[in-house]
Amino acid sequence: MEAGWRLWEAIWRLYGGCGGSAEGAAAGDLPRMLVAVLVILLLALLYKVTQRPSGFPPGVWGWPIVGYVPPRDVPLAQHLNTLRKKFGDIFTSLTTATLTCSSARSYSVDDKEILEFFKMVSVNFDIIQGPAALLDLYPWLIHIMPTFLKNSWMRVNQLDESRERIHSLLKDIIDDHCKTLDTDNPRDYIDVYLTEHLKDDTHLPALGHQDILTNTEYINLLANLSDLFVAGSETTSSTLRWACLYLALHPEVQTKIQKEIDSVVPRDTLPSLEHKEEFVDNFGVV
């Protein structure tokens, strides 16, 4: 029995036991056991979070929490094409045929108001694609990050200013619609929105004033228009830019599309909805 205790004491001393006795060694080993358990749990957690979920498509390995970080020295579009060649199509989308009429007002290409609007939209997208994206990924940072960091590094103050200017432009459009509203002849989305709210007697003021809507309804309309104008303008222009690029890189596709257009729409004739049914393969492109 005594020999067994001596062997036990020697083993614990060899592995860093404390107190010079088996009892002291056992007591001193408790933190070590806890550390070992925590390390094992951490490794198991890392293994779990880095494994691809069952049924998911193949892809690149990502860092825990942060995820995959693309290289900064390669253009993103070029890098995505490289990943596509290795793993297959990395994006899927559902496209639906939607026609949205936000405002019946038309703008010329050199209209100062619309040029300023697109400039602000471009600035907003540049900002939200930079460090400010962290606030979208981790909203709790908004409450703990110093204001000077949010403004100097993430440019949140510029984002706020740009948003206010966009809202100011949209408010002018809404006010103009309130003053010129004809409930029997709605011109666009705004007119339909206003007309629907005028069906309630509690909202019947003297027509031509902004108080057609309650404050909440006005804010909701403003938010809806922001989504339609901002998201619609950026996605449409981005789609057209990429379409022009791919057509420039694939002239054979250009030729095919041009032949079909010429076969349906005579030269020196503007296309109309009447030609829609006659397009077979490339109506989506047009």
PDB file of C-alpha atoms in Angstrom:
ATOM      1  CA  MET A   1       0.000   0.000   0.000  1.00  0.00           C
ATOM      2  CA  GLU A   2       2.815   2.358   0.942  1.00  0.00           C
ATOM      3  CA  ALA A   3       4.644   1.547  -2.324  1.00  0.00           C
ATOM      4  CA  GLY A   4       1.507   2.390  -4.265  1.00  0.00           C
ATOM      5  CA  TRP A   5       1.210   5.784  -2.618  1.00  0.00           C
ATOM      6  CA  ARG A   6       4.873   6.491  -3.344  1.00  0.00           C
ATOM      7  CA  LEU A   7       4.391   5.610  -7.043  1.00  0.00           C
ATOM      8  CA  TRP A   8       1.281   7.829  -7.161  1.00  0.00           C
ATOM      9  CA  GLU A   9       3.209  10.689  -5.571  1.00  0.00           C
ATOM     10  CA  ALA A  10       6.090  10.290  -8.036  1.00  0.00           C
ATOM     11  CA  ILE A  11       3.734  10.369 -11.033  1.00  0.00           C
ATOM     12  CA  TRP A  12       1.980  13.554  -9.899  1.00  0.00           C
ATOM     13  CA  ARG A  13       5.287  15.222  -9.128  1.00  0.00           C
ATOM     14  CA  LEU A  14       6.488  14.294 -12.634  1.00  0.00           C
ATOM     15  CA  TYR A  15       3.426  15.960 -14.201  1.00  0.00           C
ATOM     16  CA  GLY A  16       3.662  19.071 -12.035  1.00  0.00           C
ATOM     17  CA  GLY A  17       1.708  18.056  -8.958  1.00  0.00           C
ATOM     18  CA  CYS A  18       1.926  20.486  -6.088  1.00  0.00           C
ATOM     19  CA  GLY A  19       2.307  20.275  -2.357  1.00  0.00           C
ATOM     20  CA  GLY A  20       4.797  17.358  -2.327  1.00  0.00           C
ATOM     21  CA  SER A  21       2.072  14.760  -1.631  1.00  0.00           C
ATOM     22  CA  ALA A  22      -0.443  12.750  -3.622  1.00  0.00           C
ATOM     23  CA  GLU A  23      -3.287  14.637  -1.997  1.00  0.00           C
ATOM     24  CA  GLY A  24      -1.651  17.979  -2.838  1.00  0.00           C
ATOM     25  CA  ALA A  25      -0.912  16.793  -6.345  1.00  0.00           C
ATOM     26  CA  ALA A  26      -4.516  15.729  -6.864  1.00  0.00           C
ATOM     27  CA  ALA A  27      -5.737  19.096  -5.603  1.00  0.00           C
ATOM     28  CA  GLY A  28      -3.254  20.984  -7.787  1.00  0.00           C
ATOM     29  CA  ASP A  29      -4.236  18.979 -10.860  1.00  0.00           C
ATOM     30  CA  LEU A  30      -7.853  20.179 -10.833  1.00  0.00           C
ATOM     31  CA  PRO A  31      -7.095  23.375 -12.812  1.00  0.00           C
ATOM     32  CA  ARG A  32      -5.110  21.299 -15.302  1.00  0.00           C
ATOM     33  CA  MET A  33      -8.019  18.925 -15.771  1.00  0.00           C
ATOM     34  CA  LEU A  34     -10.368  21.854 -16.321  1.00  0.00           C
ATOM     35  CA  VAL A  35      -8.005  23.337 -18.903  1.00  0.00           C
ATOM     36  CA  ALA A  36      -7.794  19.982 -20.689  1.00  0.00           C
ATOM     37  CA  VAL A  37     -11.589  19.686 -20.783  1.00  0.00           C
ATOM     38  CA  LEU A  38     -11.953  23.251 -22.078  1.00  0.00           C
ATOM     39  CA  VAL A  39      -9.346  22.652 -24.788  1.00  0.00           C
ATOM     40  CA  ILE A  40     -11.145  19.489 -25.906  1.00  0.00           C
ATOM     41  CA  LEU A  41     -14.485  21.316 -25.976  1.00  0.00           C
ATOM     42  CA  LEU A  42     -12.948  24.210 -27.917  1.00  0.00           C
ATOM     43  CA  LEU A  43     -11.432  21.854 -30.496  1.00  0.00           C
ATOM     44  CA  ALA A  44     -14.758  20.044 -30.836  1.00  0.00           C
ATOM     45  CA  LEU A  45     -16.545  23.383 -31.307  1.00  0.00           C
ATOM     46  CA  LEU A  46     -14.039  24.536 -33.935  1.00  0.00           C
ATOM     47  CA  TYR A  47     -14.435  21.235 -35.761  1.00  0.00           C
ATOM     48  CA  LYS A  48     -18.205  21.603 -35.670  1.00  0.00           C
ATOM     49  CA  VAL A  49     -18.361  25.176 -36.953  1.00  0.00           C
ATOM     50  CA  THR A  50     -15.826  24.583 -39.733  1.00  0.00           C
ATOM     51  CA  GLN A  51     -17.606  21.534 -41.149  1.00  0.00           C
ATOM     52  CA  ARG A  52     -19.892  21.966 -44.119  1.00  0.00           C
ATOM     53  CA  PRO A  53     -23.511  21.254 -43.096  1.00  0.00           C
ATOM     54  CA  SER A  54     -25.054  18.159 -44.602  1.00  0.00           C
ATOM     55  CA  GLY A  55     -26.512  18.799 -48.040  1.00  0.00           C
ATOM     56  CA  PHE A  56     -24.651  22.067 -48.586  1.00  0.00           C
ATOM     57  CA  PRO A  57     -22.744  22.584 -51.877  1.00  0.00           C
ATOM     58  CA  PRO A  58     -18.919  22.533 -51.910  1.00  0.00           C
ATOM     59  CA  GLY A  59     -17.078  25.729 -51.144  1.00  0.00           C
ATOM     60  CA  VAL A  60     -13.991  27.331 -49.675  1.00  0.00           C
ATOM     61  CA  TRP A  61     -13.071  27.036 -46.021  1.00  0.00           C
ATOM     62  CA  GLY A  62     -13.970  30.003 -43.833  1.00  0.00           C
ATOM     63  CA  TRP A  63     -12.716  31.345 -40.539  1.00  0.00           C
ATOM     64  CA  PRO A  64     -14.886  30.760 -37.463  1.00  0.00           C
ATOM     65  CA  ILE A  65     -17.380  33.608 -36.861  1.00  0.00           C
ATOM     66  CA  VAL A  66     -15.853  35.807 -39.596  1.00  0.00           C
ATOM     67  CA  GLY A  67     -16.330  33.323 -42.437  1.00  0.00           C
ATOM     68  CA  TYR A  68     -14.502  33.367 -45.756  1.00  0.00           C
ATOM     69  CA  VAL A  69     -12.394  36.467 -46.426  1.00  0.00           C
ATOM     70  CA  PRO A  70     -11.592  37.037 -50.136  1.00  0.00           C
ATOM     71  CA  PRO A  71      -8.132  38.350 -51.064  1.00  0.00           C
ATOM     72  CA  ARG A  72      -7.818  42.125 -51.293  1.00  0.00           C
ATOM     73  CA  ASP A  73      -5.243  42.122 -54.123  1.00  0.00           C
ATOM     74  CA  VAL A  74      -7.601  40.499 -56.665  1.00  0.00           C
ATOM     75  CA  PRO A  75     -10.756  42.172 -58.062  1.00  0.00           C
ATOM     76  CA  LEU A  76     -13.820  40.597 -56.464  1.00  0.00           C
ATOM     77  CA  ALA A  77     -15.477  39.740 -59.793  1.00  0.00           C
ATOM     78  CA  GLN A  78     -12.317  37.977 -60.997  1.00  0.00           C
ATOM     79  CA  HIS A  79     -12.042  36.059 -57.734  1.00  0.00           C
ATOM     80  CA  LEU A  80     -15.701  34.982 -57.917  1.00  0.00           C
ATOM     81  CA  ASN A  81     -15.133  33.674 -61.436  1.00  0.00           C
ATOM     82  CA  THR A  82     -12.159  31.656 -60.144  1.00  0.00           C
ATOM     83  CA  LEU A  83     -14.328  30.146 -57.401  1.00  0.00           C
ATOM     84  CA  ARG A  84     -17.045  29.402 -59.947  1.00  0.00           C
ATOM     85  CA  LYS A  85     -14.614  27.405 -62.097  1.00  0.00           C
ATOM     86  CA  LYS A  86     -13.542  25.387 -59.063  1.00  0.00           C
ATOM     87  CA  PHE A  87     -16.830  24.843 -57.228  1.00  0.00           C
ATOM     88  CA  GLY A  88     -19.467  25.496 -59.885  1.00  0.00           C
ATOM     89  CA  ASP A  89     -22.112  28.233 -59.859  1.00  0.00           C
ATOM     90  CA  ILE A  90     -21.891  29.997 -56.500  1.00  0.00           C
ATOM     91  CA  PHE A  91     -25.000  32.142 -56.839  1.00  0.00           C
ATOM     92  CA  THR A  92     -28.588  31.150 -57.491  1.00  0.00           C
ATOM     93  CA  SER A  93     -31.448  33.549 -57.960  1.00  0.00           C
ATOM     94  CA  LEU A  94     -35.177  33.639 -58.567  1.00  0.00           C
ATOM     95  CA  THR A  95     -36.178  36.173 -61.174  1.00  0.00           C
ATOM     96  CA  THR A  96     -39.769  37.329 -61.482  1.00  0.00           C
ATOM     97  CA  ALA A  97     -41.344  39.685 -63.974  1.00  0.00           C
ATOM     98  CA  THR A  98     -42.186  42.799 -61.964  1.00  0.00           C
ATOM     99  CA  LEU A  99     -43.102  46.281 -63.146  1.00  0.00           C
ATOM    100  CA  THR A 100     -42.918  48.962 -60.472  1.00  0.00           C
ATOM    101  CA  CYS A 101     -44.189  52.470 -61.143  1.00  0.00           C
ATOM    102  CA  SER A 102     -42.942  54.583 -58.258  1.00  0.00           C
ATOM    103  CA  SER A 103     -43.354  58.035 -59.679  1.00  0.00           C
ATOM    104  CA  ALA A 104     -44.829  59.141 -62.978  1.00  0.00           C
ATOM    105  CA  ARG A 105     -42.336  61.976 -63.186  1.00  0.00           C
ATOM    106  CA  SER A 106     -39.669  61.597 -65.873  1.00  0.00           C
ATOM    107  CA  TYR A 107     -36.107  62.903 -65.701  1.00  0.00           C
ATOM    108  CA  SER A 108     -33.622  63.855 -68.384  1.00  0.00           C
ATOM    109  CA  VAL A 109     -30.090  62.468 -68.276  1.00  0.00           C
ATOM    110  CA  ASP A 110     -28.683  65.875 -67.353  1.00  0.00           C
ATOM    111  CA  ASP A 111     -31.273  66.695 -64.667  1.00  0.00           C
ATOM    112  CA  LYS A 112     -29.345  68.065 -61.668  1.00  0.00           C
ATOM    113  CA  GLU A 113     -31.797  66.550 -59.214  1.00  0.00           C
ATOM    114  CA  ILE A 114     -31.523  63.015 -60.562  1.00  0.00           C
ATOM    115  CA  LEU A 115     -27.746  63.258 -61.013  1.00  0.00           C
ATOM    116  CA  GLU A 116     -27.443  64.270 -57.367  1.00  0.00           C
ATOM    117  CA  PHE A 117     -29.726  61.399 -56.400  1.00  0.00           C
ATOM    118  CA  PHE A 118     -27.615  58.790 -58.194  1.00  0.00           C
ATOM    119  CA  LYS A 119     -24.460  60.296 -56.734  1.00  0.00           C
ATOM    120  CA  MET A 120     -25.860  59.905 -53.218  1.00  0.00           C
ATOM    121  CA  VAL A 121     -26.950  56.329 -53.936  1.00  0.00           C
ATOM    122  CA  SER A 122     -23.457  55.528 -55.203  1.00  0.00           C
ATOM    123  CA  VAL A 123     -21.880  57.030 -52.079  1.00  0.00           C
ATOM    124  CA  ASN A 124     -24.213  55.007 -49.863  1.00  0.00           C
ATOM    125  CA  PHE A 125     -23.318  51.733 -51.565  1.00  0.00           C
ATOM    126  CA  ASP A 126     -19.598  52.518 -51.319  1.00  0.00           C
ATOM    127  CA  ILE A 127     -19.964  53.120 -47.592  1.00  0.00           C
ATOM    128  CA  ILE A 128     -22.035  50.041 -46.775  1.00  0.00           C
ATOM    129  CA  GLN A 129     -19.592  47.844 -48.695  1.00  0.00           C
ATOM    130  CA  GLY A 130     -16.733  49.103 -46.532  1.00  0.00           C
ATOM    131  CA  PRO A 131     -16.078  48.864 -42.774  1.00  0.00           C
ATOM    132  CA  ALA A 132     -19.664  49.986 -42.084  1.00  0.00           C
ATOM    133  CA  ALA A 133     -20.763  46.492 -43.135  1.00  0.00           C
ATOM    134  CA  LEU A 134     -19.586  45.321 -39.702  1.00  0.00           C
ATOM    135  CA  LEU A 135     -22.509  47.185 -38.131  1.00  0.00           C
ATOM    136  CA  ASP A 136     -24.887  45.162 -40.287  1.00  0.00           C
ATOM    137  CA  LEU A 137     -23.190  41.875 -39.399  1.00  0.00           C
ATOM    138  CA  TYR A 138     -22.843  42.686 -35.700  1.00  0.00           C
ATOM    139  CA  PRO A 139     -25.565  45.212 -34.745  1.00  0.00           C
ATOM    140  CA  TRP A 140     -24.461  45.261 -31.106  1.00  0.00           C
ATOM    141  CA  LEU A 141     -21.367  47.211 -32.220  1.00  0.00           C
ATOM    142  CA  ILE A 142     -23.605  50.237 -32.824  1.00  0.00           C
ATOM    143  CA  HIS A 143     -24.108  50.652 -29.072  1.00  0.00           C
ATOM    144  CA  ILE A 144     -20.497  50.188 -27.961  1.00  0.00           C
ATOM    145  CA  MET A 145     -18.355  51.633 -30.753  1.00  0.00           C
ATOM    146  CA  PRO A 146     -17.189  55.223 -30.139  1.00  0.00           C
ATOM    147  CA  THR A 147     -18.844  57.839 -32.328  1.00  0.00           C
ATOM    148  CA  PHE A 148     -15.549  59.180 -33.651  1.00  0.00           C
ATOM    149  CA  LEU A 149     -14.659  55.685 -34.914  1.00  0.00           C
ATOM    150  CA  LYS A 150     -18.024  55.233 -36.618  1.00  0.00           C
ATOM    151  CA  ASN A 151     -17.672  58.607 -38.336  1.00  0.00           C
ATOM    152  CA  SER A 152     -13.967  58.659 -39.214  1.00  0.00           C
ATOM    153  CA  TRP A 153     -13.502  54.987 -40.108  1.00  0.00           C
ATOM    154  CA  MET A 154     -16.953  53.736 -41.103  1.00  0.00           C
ATOM    155  CA  ARG A 155     -18.249  57.087 -42.457  1.00  0.00           C
ATOM    156  CA  VAL A 156     -21.610  56.604 -40.764  1.00  0.00           C
ATOM    157  CA  ASN A 157     -22.111  60.381 -40.596  1.00  0.00           C
ATOM    158  CA  GLN A 158     -21.813  60.608 -44.396  1.00  0.00           C
ATOM    159  CA  LEU A 159     -24.311  57.764 -44.712  1.00  0.00           C
ATOM    160  CA  ASP A 160     -26.776  59.639 -42.494  1.00  0.00           C
ATOM    161  CA  GLU A 161     -26.325  62.892 -44.436  1.00  0.00           C
ATOM    162  CA  SER A 162     -26.801  61.144 -47.763  1.00  0.00           C
ATOM    163  CA  ARG A 163     -29.927  59.368 -46.509  1.00  0.00           C
ATOM    164  CA  GLU A 164     -31.424  62.664 -45.328  1.00  0.00           C
ATOM    165  CA  ARG A 165     -30.809  64.274 -48.724  1.00  0.00           C
ATOM    166  CA  ILE A 166     -32.448  61.336 -50.501  1.00  0.00           C
ATOM    167  CA  HIS A 167     -35.417  61.594 -48.144  1.00  0.00           C
ATOM    168  CA  SER A 168     -35.637  65.336 -48.834  1.00  0.00           C
ATOM    169  CA  LEU A 169     -35.897  64.661 -52.569  1.00  0.00           C
ATOM    170  CA  LEU A 170     -38.573  62.011 -52.025  1.00  0.00           C
ATOM    171  CA  LYS A 171     -40.524  64.284 -49.666  1.00  0.00           C
ATOM    172  CA  ASP A 172     -40.704  66.928 -52.401  1.00  0.00           C
ATOM    173  CA  ILE A 173     -42.107  64.318 -54.795  1.00  0.00           C
ATOM    174  CA  ILE A 174     -44.709  63.186 -52.232  1.00  0.00           C
ATOM    175  CA  ASP A 175     -45.755  66.768 -51.463  1.00  0.00           C
ATOM    176  CA  ASP A 176     -46.143  67.516 -55.161  1.00  0.00           C
ATOM    177  CA  HIS A 177     -48.378  64.450 -55.549  1.00  0.00           C
ATOM    178  CA  CYS A 178     -50.512  65.515 -52.585  1.00  0.00           C
ATOM    179  CA  LYS A 179     -51.114  68.902 -54.211  1.00  0.00           C
ATOM    180  CA  THR A 180     -51.929  67.530 -57.658  1.00  0.00           C
ATOM    181  CA  LEU A 181     -53.743  64.321 -56.697  1.00  0.00           C
ATOM    182  CA  ASP A 182     -56.641  63.200 -58.888  1.00  0.00           C
ATOM    183  CA  THR A 183     -58.199  60.147 -57.247  1.00  0.00           C
ATOM    184  CA  ASP A 184     -59.981  59.187 -60.476  1.00  0.00           C
ATOM    185  CA  ASN A 185     -56.766  59.151 -62.490  1.00  0.00           C
ATOM    186  CA  PRO A 186     -53.880  57.739 -60.446  1.00  0.00           C
ATOM    187  CA  ARG A 187     -50.565  58.284 -62.195  1.00  0.00           C
ATOM    188  CA  ASP A 188     -48.273  56.006 -60.250  1.00  0.00           C
ATOM    189  CA  TYR A 189     -47.606  54.171 -56.985  1.00  0.00           C
ATOM    190  CA  ILE A 190     -47.748  57.342 -54.897  1.00  0.00           C
ATOM    191  CA  ASP A 191     -51.160  58.328 -56.243  1.00  0.00           C
ATOM    192  CA  VAL A 192     -52.538  54.839 -55.591  1.00  0.00           C
ATOM    193  CA  TYR A 193     -51.156  54.935 -52.039  1.00  0.00           C
ATOM    194  CA  LEU A 194     -52.746  58.325 -51.365  1.00  0.00           C
ATOM    195  CA  THR A 195     -56.055  57.312 -52.948  1.00  0.00           C
ATOM    196  CA  GLU A 196     -56.322  54.183 -50.801  1.00  0.00           C
ATOM    197  CA  HIS A 197     -55.855  56.221 -47.635  1.00  0.00           C
ATOM    198  CA  LEU A 198     -58.446  58.767 -48.721  1.00  0.00           C
ATOM    199  CA  LYS A 199     -61.076  56.019 -48.728  1.00  0.00           C
ATOM    200  CA  ASP A 200     -61.103  56.311 -44.939  1.00  0.00           C
ATOM    201  CA  ASP A 201     -63.244  59.281 -43.842  1.00  0.00           C
ATOM    202  CA  THR A 202     -60.860  60.026 -40.993  1.00  0.00           C
ATOM    203  CA  HIS A 203     -58.239  61.000 -43.564  1.00  0.00           C
ATOM    204  CA  LEU A 204     -60.374  63.384 -45.595  1.00  0.00           C
ATOM    205  CA  PRO A 205     -58.803  66.852 -45.448  1.00  0.00           C
ATOM    206  CA  ALA A 206     -58.976  69.567 -48.036  1.00  0.00           C
ATOM    207  CA  LEU A 207     -57.283  67.966 -51.009  1.00  0.00           C
ATOM    208  CA  GLY A 208     -53.944  69.383 -52.011  1.00  0.00           C
ATOM    209  CA  HIS A 209     -52.339  69.296 -48.580  1.00  0.00           C
ATOM    210  CA  GLN A 210     -49.722  67.025 -47.117  1.00  0.00           C
ATOM    211  CA  ASP A 211     -52.003  66.035 -44.222  1.00  0.00           C
ATOM    212  CA  ILE A 212     -53.759  63.527 -46.478  1.00  0.00           C
ATOM    213  CA  LEU A 213     -51.583  61.067 -44.551  1.00  0.00           C
ATOM    214  CA  THR A 214     -50.951  60.632 -40.871  1.00  0.00           C
ATOM    215  CA  ASN A 215     -47.355  60.941 -39.756  1.00  0.00           C
ATOM    216  CA  THR A 216     -46.930  57.156 -39.595  1.00  0.00           C
ATOM    217  CA  GLU A 217     -48.428  56.660 -43.053  1.00  0.00           C
ATOM    218  CA  TYR A 218     -46.201  59.404 -44.427  1.00  0.00           C
ATOM    219  CA  ILE A 219     -43.111  57.746 -42.956  1.00  0.00           C
ATOM    220  CA  ASN A 220     -44.182  54.366 -44.347  1.00  0.00           C
ATOM    221  CA  LEU A 221     -44.635  55.837 -47.828  1.00  0.00           C
ATOM    222  CA  LEU A 222     -41.245  57.517 -47.583  1.00  0.00           C
ATOM    223  CA  ALA A 223     -39.616  54.223 -46.575  1.00  0.00           C
ATOM    224  CA  ASN A 224     -41.328  52.361 -49.428  1.00  0.00           C
ATOM    225  CA  LEU A 225     -40.174  54.935 -51.965  1.00  0.00           C
ATOM    226  CA  SER A 226     -36.633  54.770 -50.616  1.00  0.00           C
ATOM    227  CA  ASP A 227     -36.601  51.022 -51.198  1.00  0.00           C
ATOM    228  CA  LEU A 228     -38.085  51.322 -54.686  1.00  0.00           C
ATOM    229  CA  PHE A 229     -35.920  54.222 -55.854  1.00  0.00           C
ATOM    230  CA  VAL A 230     -32.595  53.281 -54.260  1.00  0.00           C
ATOM    231  CA  ALA A 231     -32.693  49.510 -54.684  1.00  0.00           C
ATOM    232  CA  GLY A 232     -34.289  49.740 -58.113  1.00  0.00           C
ATOM    233  CA  SER A 233     -31.797  52.259 -59.502  1.00  0.00           C
ATOM    234  CA  GLU A 234     -28.691  50.436 -58.270  1.00  0.00           C
ATOM    235  CA  THR A 235     -29.763  46.923 -59.249  1.00  0.00           C
ATOM    236  CA  THR A 236     -30.936  48.036 -62.681  1.00  0.00           C
ATOM    237  CA  SER A 237     -27.784  50.011 -63.486  1.00  0.00           C
ATOM    238  CA  SER A 238     -25.559  47.222 -62.159  1.00  0.00           C
ATOM    239  CA  THR A 239     -27.388  44.619 -64.257  1.00  0.00           C
ATOM    240  CA  LEU A 240     -27.040  46.763 -67.377  1.00  0.00           C
ATOM    241  CA  ARG A 241     -23.319  47.341 -66.768  1.00  0.00           C
ATOM    242  CA  TRP A 242     -22.659  43.616 -66.446  1.00  0.00           C
ATOM    243  CA  ALA A 243     -24.839  42.863 -69.474  1.00  0.00           C
ATOM    244  CA  CYS A 244     -22.837  45.320 -71.581  1.00  0.00           C
ATOM    245  CA  LEU A 245     -19.579  43.792 -70.359  1.00  0.00           C
ATOM    246  CA  TYR A 246     -20.578  40.218 -71.181  1.00  0.00           C
ATOM    247  CA  LEU A 247     -21.981  41.221 -74.567  1.00  0.00           C
ATOM    248  CA  ALA A 248     -18.712  42.998 -75.344  1.00  0.00           C
ATOM    249  CA  LEU A 249     -16.792  39.845 -74.401  1.00  0.00           C
ATOM    250  CA  HIS A 250     -19.106  37.575 -76.426  1.00  0.00           C
ATOM    251  CA  PRO A 251     -19.859  39.215 -79.794  1.00  0.00           C
ATOM    252  CA  GLU A 252     -21.503  36.010 -81.053  1.00  0.00           C
ATOM    253  CA  VAL A 253     -24.256  36.541 -78.468  1.00  0.00           C
ATOM    254  CA  GLN A 254     -24.626  40.136 -79.641  1.00  0.00           C
ATOM    255  CA  THR A 255     -25.112  38.915 -83.194  1.00  0.00           C
ATOM    256  CA  LYS A 256     -27.764  36.393 -82.152  1.00  0.00           C
ATOM    257  CA  ILE A 257     -29.713  38.984 -80.155  1.00  0.00           C
ATOM    258  CA  GLN A 258     -29.491  41.572 -82.922  1.00  0.00           C
ATOM    259  CA  LYS A 259     -30.816  39.097 -85.494  1.00  0.00           C
ATOM    260  CA  GLU A 260     -33.822  38.262 -83.340  1.00  0.00           C
ATOM    261  CA  ILE A 261     -34.581  41.912 -82.654  1.00  0.00           C
ATOM    262  CA  ASP A 262     -34.355  42.715 -86.360  1.00  0.00           C
ATOM    263  CA  SER A 263     -36.669  39.815 -87.172  1.00  0.00           C
ATOM    264  CA  VAL A 264     -39.333  41.124 -84.800  1.00  0.00           C
ATOM    265  CA  VAL A 265     -38.880  44.901 -84.744  1.00  0.00           C
ATOM    266  CA  PRO A 266     -38.205  46.573 -88.092  1.00  0.00           C
ATOM    267  CA  ARG A 267     -35.307  48.981 -88.273  1.00  0.00           C
ATOM    268  CA  ASP A 268     -36.153  52.617 -87.428  1.00  0.00           C
ATOM    269  CA  THR A 269     -39.092  51.356 -85.343  1.00  0.00           C
ATOM    270  CA  LEU A 270     -39.334  51.571 -81.566  1.00  0.00           C
ATOM    271  CA  PRO A 271     -40.211  48.293 -79.784  1.00  0.00           C
ATOM    272  CA  SER A 272     -43.555  48.072 -77.989  1.00  0.00           C
ATOM    273  CA  LEU A 273     -45.457  45.599 -75.826  1.00  0.00           C
ATOM    274  CA  GLU A 274     -47.064  44.257 -78.984  1.00  0.00           C
ATOM    275  CA  HIS A 275     -43.697  42.722 -79.909  1.00  0.00           C
ATOM    276  CA  LYS A 276     -43.365  40.908 -76.574  1.00  0.00           C
ATOM    277  CA  GLU A 277     -45.013  37.655 -77.632  1.00  0.00           C
ATOM    278  CA  GLU A 278     -42.894  37.489 -80.771  1.00  0.00           C
ATOM    279  CA  PHE A 279     -39.639  37.274 -78.842  1.00  0.00           C
ATOM    280  CA  VAL A 280     -38.789  33.672 -78.028  1.00  0.00           C
ATOM    281  CA  ASP A 281     -35.274  33.205 -76.667  1.00  0.00           C
ATOM    282  CA  ASN A 282     -33.995  36.628 -75.769  1.00  0.00           C
ATOM    283  CA  PHE A 283     -36.899  38.595 -74.351  1.00  0.00           C
ATOM    284  CA  GLY A 284     -35.194  38.440 -70.954  1.00  0.00           C
ATOM    285  CA  VAL A 285     -32.114  40.103 -72.429  1.00  0.00           C
ATOM    286  CA  VAL A 286     -34.127  42.835 -74.111  1.00  0.00           C
TER     287      VAL A 286
END
